[in-house]
C-alpha positions as CSV (number, residue, x, y, z in Angstrom):
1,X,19.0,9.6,-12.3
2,X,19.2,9.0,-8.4
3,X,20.6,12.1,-6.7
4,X,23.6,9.6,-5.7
5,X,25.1,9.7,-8.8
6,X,28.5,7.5,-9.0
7,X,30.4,10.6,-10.5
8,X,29.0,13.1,-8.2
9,X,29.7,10.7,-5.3
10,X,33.6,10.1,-6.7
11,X,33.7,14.1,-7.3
12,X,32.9,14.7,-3.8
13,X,35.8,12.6,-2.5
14,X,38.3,13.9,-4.9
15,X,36.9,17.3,-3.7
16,X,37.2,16.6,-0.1
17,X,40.7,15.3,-0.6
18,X,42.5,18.0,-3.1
19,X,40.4,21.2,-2.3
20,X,43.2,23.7,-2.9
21,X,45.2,21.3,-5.0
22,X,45.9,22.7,-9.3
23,X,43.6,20.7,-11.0
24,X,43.9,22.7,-14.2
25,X,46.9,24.0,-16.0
26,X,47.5,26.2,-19.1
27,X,50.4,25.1,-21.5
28,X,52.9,26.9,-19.9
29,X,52.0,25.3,-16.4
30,X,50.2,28.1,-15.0
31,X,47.1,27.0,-12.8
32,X,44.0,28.5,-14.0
33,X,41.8,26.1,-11.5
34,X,42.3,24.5,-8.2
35,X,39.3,21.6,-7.5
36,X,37.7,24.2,-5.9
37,X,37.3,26.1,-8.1
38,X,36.0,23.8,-10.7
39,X,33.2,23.4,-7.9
40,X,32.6,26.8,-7.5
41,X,32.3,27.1,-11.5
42,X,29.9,24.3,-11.6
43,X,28.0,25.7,-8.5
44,X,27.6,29.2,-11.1
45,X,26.9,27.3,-14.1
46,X,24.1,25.0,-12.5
47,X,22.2,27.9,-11.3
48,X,21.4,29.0,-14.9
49,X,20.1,25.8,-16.0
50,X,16.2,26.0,-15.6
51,X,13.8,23.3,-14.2
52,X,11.7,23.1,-17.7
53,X,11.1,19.7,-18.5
54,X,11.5,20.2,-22.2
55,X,15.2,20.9,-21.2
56,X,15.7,17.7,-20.6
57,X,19.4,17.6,-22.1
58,X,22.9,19.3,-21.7
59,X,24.4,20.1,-24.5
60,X,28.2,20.9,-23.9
61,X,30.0,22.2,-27.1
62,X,33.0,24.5,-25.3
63,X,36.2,23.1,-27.2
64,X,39.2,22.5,-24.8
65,X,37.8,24.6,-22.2
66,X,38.8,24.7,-18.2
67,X,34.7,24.9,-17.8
68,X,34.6,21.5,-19.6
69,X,34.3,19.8,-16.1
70,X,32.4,22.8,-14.1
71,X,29.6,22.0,-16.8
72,X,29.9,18.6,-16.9
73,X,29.1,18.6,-13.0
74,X,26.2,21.2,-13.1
75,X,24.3,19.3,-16.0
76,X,24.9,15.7,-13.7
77,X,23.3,17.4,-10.4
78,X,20.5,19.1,-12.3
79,X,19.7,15.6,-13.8
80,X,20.2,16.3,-17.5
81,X,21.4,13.9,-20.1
82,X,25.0,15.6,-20.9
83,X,25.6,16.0,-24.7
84,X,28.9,16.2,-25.9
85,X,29.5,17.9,-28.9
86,X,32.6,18.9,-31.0
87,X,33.1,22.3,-32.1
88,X,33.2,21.6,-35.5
89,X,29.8,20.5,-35.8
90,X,28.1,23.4,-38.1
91,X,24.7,25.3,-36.8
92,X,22.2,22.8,-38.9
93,X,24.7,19.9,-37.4
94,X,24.0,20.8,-34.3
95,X,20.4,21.8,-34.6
96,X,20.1,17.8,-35.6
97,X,21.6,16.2,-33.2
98,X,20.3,17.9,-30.4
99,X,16.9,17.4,-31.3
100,X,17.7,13.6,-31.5
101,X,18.9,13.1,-28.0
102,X,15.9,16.0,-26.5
103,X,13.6,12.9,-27.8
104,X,15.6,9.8,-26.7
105,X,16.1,11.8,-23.0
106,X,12.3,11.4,-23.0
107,X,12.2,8.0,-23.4
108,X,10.8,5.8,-20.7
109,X,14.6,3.7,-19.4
110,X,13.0,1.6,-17.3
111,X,14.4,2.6,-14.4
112,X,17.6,3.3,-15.7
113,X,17.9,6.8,-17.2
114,X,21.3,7.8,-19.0
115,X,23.5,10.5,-18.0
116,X,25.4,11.0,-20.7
117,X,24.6,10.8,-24.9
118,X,27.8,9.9,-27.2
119,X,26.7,10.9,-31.1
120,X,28.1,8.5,-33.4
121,X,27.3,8.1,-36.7
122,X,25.7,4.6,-38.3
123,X,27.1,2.8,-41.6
124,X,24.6,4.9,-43.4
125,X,26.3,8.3,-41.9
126,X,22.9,8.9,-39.8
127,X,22.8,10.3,-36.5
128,X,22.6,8.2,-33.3
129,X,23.7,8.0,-29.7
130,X,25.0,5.9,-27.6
131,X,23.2,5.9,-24.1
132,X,25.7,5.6,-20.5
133,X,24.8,5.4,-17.0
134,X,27.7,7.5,-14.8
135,X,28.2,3.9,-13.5
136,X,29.9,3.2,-16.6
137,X,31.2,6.0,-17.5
138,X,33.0,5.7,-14.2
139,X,33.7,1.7,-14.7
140,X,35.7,3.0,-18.1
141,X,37.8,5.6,-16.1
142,X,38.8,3.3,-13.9
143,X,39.5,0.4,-16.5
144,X,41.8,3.1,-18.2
145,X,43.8,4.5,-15.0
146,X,44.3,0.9,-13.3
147,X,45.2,-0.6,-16.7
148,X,47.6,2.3,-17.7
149,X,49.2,3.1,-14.0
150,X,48.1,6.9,-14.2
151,X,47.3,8.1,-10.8
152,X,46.7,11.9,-9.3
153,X,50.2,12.4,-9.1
154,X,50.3,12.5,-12.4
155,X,49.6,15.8,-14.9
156,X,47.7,14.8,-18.3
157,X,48.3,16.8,-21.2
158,X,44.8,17.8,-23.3
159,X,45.1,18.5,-26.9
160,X,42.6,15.9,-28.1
161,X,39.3,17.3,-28.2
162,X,37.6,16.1,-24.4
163,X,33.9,16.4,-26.4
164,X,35.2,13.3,-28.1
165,X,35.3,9.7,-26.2
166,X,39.0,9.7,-26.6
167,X,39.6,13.0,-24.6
168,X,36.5,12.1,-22.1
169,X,37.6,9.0,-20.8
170,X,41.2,10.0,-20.7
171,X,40.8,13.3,-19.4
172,X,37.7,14.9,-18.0
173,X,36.7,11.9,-15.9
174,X,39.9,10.9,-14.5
175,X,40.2,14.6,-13.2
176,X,36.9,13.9,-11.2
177,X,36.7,11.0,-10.4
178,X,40.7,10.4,-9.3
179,X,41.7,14.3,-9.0
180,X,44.1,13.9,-12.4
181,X,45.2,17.1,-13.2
182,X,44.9,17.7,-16.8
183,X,47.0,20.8,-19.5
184,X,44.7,22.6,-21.5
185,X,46.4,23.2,-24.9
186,X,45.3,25.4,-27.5
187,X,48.2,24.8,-30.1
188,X,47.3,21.9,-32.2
189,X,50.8,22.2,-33.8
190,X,53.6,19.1,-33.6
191,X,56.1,22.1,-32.5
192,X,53.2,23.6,-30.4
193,X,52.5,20.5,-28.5
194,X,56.3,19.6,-28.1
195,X,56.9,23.4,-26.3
196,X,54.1,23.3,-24.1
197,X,54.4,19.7,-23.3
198,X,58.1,20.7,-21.9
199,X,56.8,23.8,-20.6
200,X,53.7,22.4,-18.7
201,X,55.7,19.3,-16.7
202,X,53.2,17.3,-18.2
203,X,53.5,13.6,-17.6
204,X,50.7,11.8,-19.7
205,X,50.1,12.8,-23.0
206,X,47.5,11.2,-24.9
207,X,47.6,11.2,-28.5
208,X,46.9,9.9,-31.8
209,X,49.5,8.0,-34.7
210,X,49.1,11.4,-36.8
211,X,51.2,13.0,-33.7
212,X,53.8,11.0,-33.2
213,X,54.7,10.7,-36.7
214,X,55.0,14.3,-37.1
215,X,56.8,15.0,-34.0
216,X,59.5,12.5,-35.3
217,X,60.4,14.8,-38.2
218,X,60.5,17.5,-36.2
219,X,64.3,18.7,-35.7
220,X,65.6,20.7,-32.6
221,X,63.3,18.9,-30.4
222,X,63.4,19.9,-26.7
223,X,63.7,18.1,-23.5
224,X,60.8,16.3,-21.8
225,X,61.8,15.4,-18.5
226,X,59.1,14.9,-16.6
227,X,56.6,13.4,-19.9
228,X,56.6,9.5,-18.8
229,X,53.4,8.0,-20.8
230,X,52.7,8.2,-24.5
231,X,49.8,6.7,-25.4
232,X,48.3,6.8,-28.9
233,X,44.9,5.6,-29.7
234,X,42.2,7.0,-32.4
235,X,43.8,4.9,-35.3
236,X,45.7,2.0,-35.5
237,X,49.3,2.5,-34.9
238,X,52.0,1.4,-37.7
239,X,55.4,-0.3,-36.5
240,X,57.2,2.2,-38.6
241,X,55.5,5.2,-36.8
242,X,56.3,3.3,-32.9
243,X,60.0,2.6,-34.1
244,X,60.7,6.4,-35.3
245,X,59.5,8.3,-32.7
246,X,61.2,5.7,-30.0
247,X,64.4,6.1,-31.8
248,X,64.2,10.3,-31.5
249,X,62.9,10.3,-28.1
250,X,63.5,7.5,-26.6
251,X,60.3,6.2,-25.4
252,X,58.3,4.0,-26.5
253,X,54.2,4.4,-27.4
254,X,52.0,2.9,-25.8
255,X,49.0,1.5,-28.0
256,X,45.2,1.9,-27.4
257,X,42.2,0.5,-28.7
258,X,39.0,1.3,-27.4
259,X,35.5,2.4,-29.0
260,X,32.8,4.8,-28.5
261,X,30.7,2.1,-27.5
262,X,32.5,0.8,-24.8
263,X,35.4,2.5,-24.1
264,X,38.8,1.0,-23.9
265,X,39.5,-2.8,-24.7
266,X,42.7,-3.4,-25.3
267,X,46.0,-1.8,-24.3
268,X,50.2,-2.6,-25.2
269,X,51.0,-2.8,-22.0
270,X,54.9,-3.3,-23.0
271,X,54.8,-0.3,-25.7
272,X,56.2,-2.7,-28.0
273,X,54.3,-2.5,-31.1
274,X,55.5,-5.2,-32.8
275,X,53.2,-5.4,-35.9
276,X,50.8,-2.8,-37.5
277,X,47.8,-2.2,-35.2
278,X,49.1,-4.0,-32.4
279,X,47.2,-3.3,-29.7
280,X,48.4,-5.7,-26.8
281,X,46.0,-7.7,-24.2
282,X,42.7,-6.9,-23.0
283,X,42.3,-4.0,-20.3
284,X,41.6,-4.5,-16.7
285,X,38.1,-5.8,-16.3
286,X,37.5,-6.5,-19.8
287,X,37.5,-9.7,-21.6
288,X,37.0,-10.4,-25.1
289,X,35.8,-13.3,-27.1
290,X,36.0,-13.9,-30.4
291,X,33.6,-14.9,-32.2
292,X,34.7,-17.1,-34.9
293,X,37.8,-18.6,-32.7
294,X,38.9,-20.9,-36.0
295,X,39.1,-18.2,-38.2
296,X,42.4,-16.2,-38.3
297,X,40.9,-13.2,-37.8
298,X,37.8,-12.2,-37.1
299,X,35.3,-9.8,-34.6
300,X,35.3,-10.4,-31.4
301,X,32.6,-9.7,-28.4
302,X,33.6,-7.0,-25.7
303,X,32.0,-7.7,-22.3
304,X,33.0,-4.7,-19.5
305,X,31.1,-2.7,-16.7
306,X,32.0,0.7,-19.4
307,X,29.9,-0.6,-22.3
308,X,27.4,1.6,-22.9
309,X,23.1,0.4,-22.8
310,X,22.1,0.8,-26.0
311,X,22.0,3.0,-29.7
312,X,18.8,5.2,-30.5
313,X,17.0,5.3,-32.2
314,X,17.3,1.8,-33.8
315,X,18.8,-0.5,-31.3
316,X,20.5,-2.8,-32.0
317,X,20.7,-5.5,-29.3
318,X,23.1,-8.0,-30.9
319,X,25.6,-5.8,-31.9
320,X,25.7,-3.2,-28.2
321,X,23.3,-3.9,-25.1
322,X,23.5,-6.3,-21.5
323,X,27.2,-5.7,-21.1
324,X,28.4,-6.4,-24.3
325,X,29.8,-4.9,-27.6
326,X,30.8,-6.4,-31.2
327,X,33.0,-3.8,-33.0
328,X,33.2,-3.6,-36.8
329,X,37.3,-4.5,-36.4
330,X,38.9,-7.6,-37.3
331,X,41.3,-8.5,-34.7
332,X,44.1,-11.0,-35.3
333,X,44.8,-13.1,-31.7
334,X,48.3,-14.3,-31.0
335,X,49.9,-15.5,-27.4
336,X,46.3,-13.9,-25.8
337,X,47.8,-9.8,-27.5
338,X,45.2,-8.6,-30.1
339,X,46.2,-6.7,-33.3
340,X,43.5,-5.3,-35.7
341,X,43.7,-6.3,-39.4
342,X,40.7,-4.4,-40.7
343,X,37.3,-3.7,-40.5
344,X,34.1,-5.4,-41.6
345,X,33.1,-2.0,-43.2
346,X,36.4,-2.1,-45.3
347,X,35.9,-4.8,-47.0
348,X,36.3,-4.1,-50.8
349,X,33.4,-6.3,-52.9
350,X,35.4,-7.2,-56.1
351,X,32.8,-9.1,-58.5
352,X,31.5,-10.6,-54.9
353,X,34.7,-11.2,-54.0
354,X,35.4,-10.1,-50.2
355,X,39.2,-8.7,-50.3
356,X,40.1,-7.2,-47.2
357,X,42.4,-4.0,-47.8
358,X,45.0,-4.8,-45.2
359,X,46.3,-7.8,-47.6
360,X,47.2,-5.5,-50.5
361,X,48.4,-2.9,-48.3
362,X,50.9,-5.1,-46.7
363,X,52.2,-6.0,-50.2
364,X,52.6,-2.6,-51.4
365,X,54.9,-1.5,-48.0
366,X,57.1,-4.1,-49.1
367,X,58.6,-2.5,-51.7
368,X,61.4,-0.6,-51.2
369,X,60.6,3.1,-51.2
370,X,57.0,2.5,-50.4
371,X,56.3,4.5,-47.1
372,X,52.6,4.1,-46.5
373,X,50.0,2.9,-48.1
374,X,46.3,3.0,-47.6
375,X,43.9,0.6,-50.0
376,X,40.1,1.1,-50.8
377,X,36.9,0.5,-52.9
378,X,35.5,2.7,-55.4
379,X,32.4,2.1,-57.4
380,X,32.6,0.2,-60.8
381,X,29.9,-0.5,-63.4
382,X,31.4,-3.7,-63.8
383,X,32.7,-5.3,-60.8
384,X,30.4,-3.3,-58.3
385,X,33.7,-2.3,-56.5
386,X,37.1,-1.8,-58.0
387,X,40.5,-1.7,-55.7
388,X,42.4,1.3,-55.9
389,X,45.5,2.6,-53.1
390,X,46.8,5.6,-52.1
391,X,50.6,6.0,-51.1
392,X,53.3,7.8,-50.1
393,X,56.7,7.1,-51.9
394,X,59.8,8.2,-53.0
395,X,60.0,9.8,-56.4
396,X,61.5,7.1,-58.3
397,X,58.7,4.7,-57.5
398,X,56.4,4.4,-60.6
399,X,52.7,3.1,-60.3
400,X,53.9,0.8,-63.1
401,X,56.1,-0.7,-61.0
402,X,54.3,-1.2,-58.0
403,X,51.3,-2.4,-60.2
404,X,54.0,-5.6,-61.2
405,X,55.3,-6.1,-58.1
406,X,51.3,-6.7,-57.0
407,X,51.1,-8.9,-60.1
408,X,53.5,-11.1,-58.7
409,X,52.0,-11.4,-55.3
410,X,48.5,-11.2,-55.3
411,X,45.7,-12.7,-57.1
412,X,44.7,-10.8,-60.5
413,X,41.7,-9.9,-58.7
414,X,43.4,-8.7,-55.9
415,X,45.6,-5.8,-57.9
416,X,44.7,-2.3,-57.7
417,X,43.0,-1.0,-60.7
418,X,45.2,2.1,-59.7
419,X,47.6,3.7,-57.6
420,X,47.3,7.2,-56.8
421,X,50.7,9.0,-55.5
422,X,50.3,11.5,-52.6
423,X,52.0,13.8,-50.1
424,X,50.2,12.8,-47.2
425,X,47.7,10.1,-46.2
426,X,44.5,12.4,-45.9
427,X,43.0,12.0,-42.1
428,X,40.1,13.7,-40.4
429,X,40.4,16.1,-37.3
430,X,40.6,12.7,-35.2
431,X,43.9,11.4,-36.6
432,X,42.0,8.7,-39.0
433,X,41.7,7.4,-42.3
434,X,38.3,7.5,-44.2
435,X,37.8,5.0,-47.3
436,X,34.9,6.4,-47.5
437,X,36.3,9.8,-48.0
438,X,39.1,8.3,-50.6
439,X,36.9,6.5,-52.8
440,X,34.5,9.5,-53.1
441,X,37.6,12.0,-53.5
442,X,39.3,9.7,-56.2
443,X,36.7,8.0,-58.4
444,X,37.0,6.0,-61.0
445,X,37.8,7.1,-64.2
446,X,34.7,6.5,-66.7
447,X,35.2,4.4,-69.5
């Protein structure tokens, strides 16, 4: 990495410009760092990091914490490959990963070394990373604050974890590179949030669907004055989800797709969320193209300045690499907005039969009494994959009812094999849905 760095350069201005400003708050709007102090943290935490060559990577695994950025800083200027990594991750986790990246940081780049390692995990649930430059880490920070109109005058509100690409692009690089202060939270908690987003003055708050459905049952809700920009990404949005909290708070949510990979793509610029998974136009300085432009919907081709070099350690050059990424989505284009259908990886293989789960899903929310409704794929002896749905209901809908009201609208093939009634949608710390997870917690039933 050249000692010029593109963060460290934009930190440096922001520095020079906001020394004294509050560049970190707690959730009831106390300042716990000023710029310069983040420096001066970063300054500490870069004089304990040695000069051995085996430590050739930064791991970072501090939760919401106002060092998130001090650390960040002092693993840049020492010229380590920065690892995020989530809290969660368990001692053997960790152990894993790390030792993945130590031998991809070793790698001969070429001439263009990373800076930072995103872990993602492959089809297969194995390890990998994603490899960025600062150049585009920076390129996706200012994609996101141009595209969205969040400038330092602003006050973003953290509750999603900033280890995860989410939370980094959002918050810990605006805050450098742009001198965004960011709110620390602690409280994952809808009523939590709601308090401290009141308390803090926060003005941004960037959050997930699973949020703003459950602040919208909330009751006694209090004021939020000064909160301007809700913006939910992490999962697809529903229309039901954007119309209820709209109608309690009056505001609309503003809808954000983006990826690991490259960060953002697409963004609802109008907060209008017309359909499920709308997901509006393209961000600043990103275009997409799909790639199958007679199909109805279909993947398309990200090209930005944020998308990252490459996986490791099996690339894989026609999917991420030279400025360009294909997701796994399937994106429905209308009047040059986007709205994502489904995923390749989602696709249920009835009898070699490709059903895409979004079809039956739409079916089964319209009838009445039917309030979501998530379809998947289980194994089966006989078909290699069965279809099978979760949902969430009223208590006089029967499973024998909604199993006729399939009947009539969908091919035979097509119908669930069953319907499983629950409480909740299950989702993971991230705010979304697994199939994987559902068809291994509700099996088949052997014959």
């Amino acid at each position: 990495m050249k000692s010029e760095d593109p963060l460290i350069v934009a930190w440096n201005d922001t520095l020079g410009r906001k020394a004294t400003a509050p560049a970190i708050f707690d959730a009831r709007g106390e300042v716990i760092r000023t710029f310069r102090e983040i420096e001066e943290r970063a300054s500490a935490i870069e004089s304990t990091l040695g000069g051995n060559d085996s430590d050739n990577i930064h791991p970072i695994q501090l939760g919401n914490h106002p060092d998130w950025p001090s650390s960040l800083l002092a693993g840049l200027r020492k010229r380590r490959v920065v690892v995020p990594l989530d809290q969660s991750l368990s001692a053997r986790e960790r152990d894993a990963a790390l030792a993945l990246c130590r031998k991809s940081a070793k790698t001969d780049w070429q001439g263009n070394p990373p800076a930072l390692f995103k872990l993602t995990s492959g089809t297969t649930a194995a390890r990998r990373v994603i490899r960025f430059r600062s150049e585009q880490l920076l390129a996706d920070c200012n994609q996101i604050c141009e595209t969205m109109g969040i400038t330092e005058n602003d006050r973003n509100f953290a509750v999603i974890p900033v280890s995860h690409s989410y939370g980094f692009s959002n918050l810990i690089t605006p805050l450098i590179a742009r001198g965004i202060p960011m709110v620390l939270s602690s409280d994952p908690m809808p009523r939590a949030i709601l308090n401290d987003l009141a308390a803090s003055s926060a003005t941004v708050f960037p959050g997930m669907p699973v949020f703003y459905q459950a602040f919208s049952e909330l009751e006694q809700i209090p004021e939020l004055n000064r909160l301007r920009l809700c913006i939910s990404a992490g999962a697809p949005l529903s229309h039901a989800i954007a119309q209820k909290f709209r109608g309690r708070f009056q505001r609309p949510v503003y809808s954000f797709y983006g990826s690991s990979e490259c960060g953002g793509i697409c963004y609802d610029r109008k907060g209008i969320a017309t359909e499920d998974g709308f997901v509006g136009e393209p961000m600043e300085g990103v275009t997409l193209e799909l790639l199958d432009p007679d199909a109805e919907s279909g993947r398309v081709r990200v090209r930005s300045n944020a998308v990252g070099d490459g996986y490791f350690p099996e690339p894989n050059e026609e999917k991420l690499g030279n400025g360009f990424f294909v997701p796994d989505d399937l994106l429905r284009q209308s009047d040059g907005c986007f709205r994502i259908v489904g995923r390749i990886s989602d696709l249920i293989n009835v009898a070699g039969k490709k059903l895409n789960p979004a079809e039956v899903e739409a079916e089964l929310l319209r009838y009445n009494g039917v309030k979501e409704a998530i379809v998947f794929g289980r194994e089966s002896t006989l078909r290699h994959q069965e279809v099978a749905a979760c949902v969430v209901a009223k208590s006089d809908v029967s499973e024998m009812q909604l199993l006729e009201f399939c009947r009539q609208r969908l091919s035979a093939w097509q119908v669930p094999k069953q319907i499983l009634f629950v409480a909740d949608i299950p989702v993971n710390e991230r705010g979304k849905i697994s199939r994987r997870d559902l068809a291994r917690n509700f099996p088949a039933q052997k014959s």
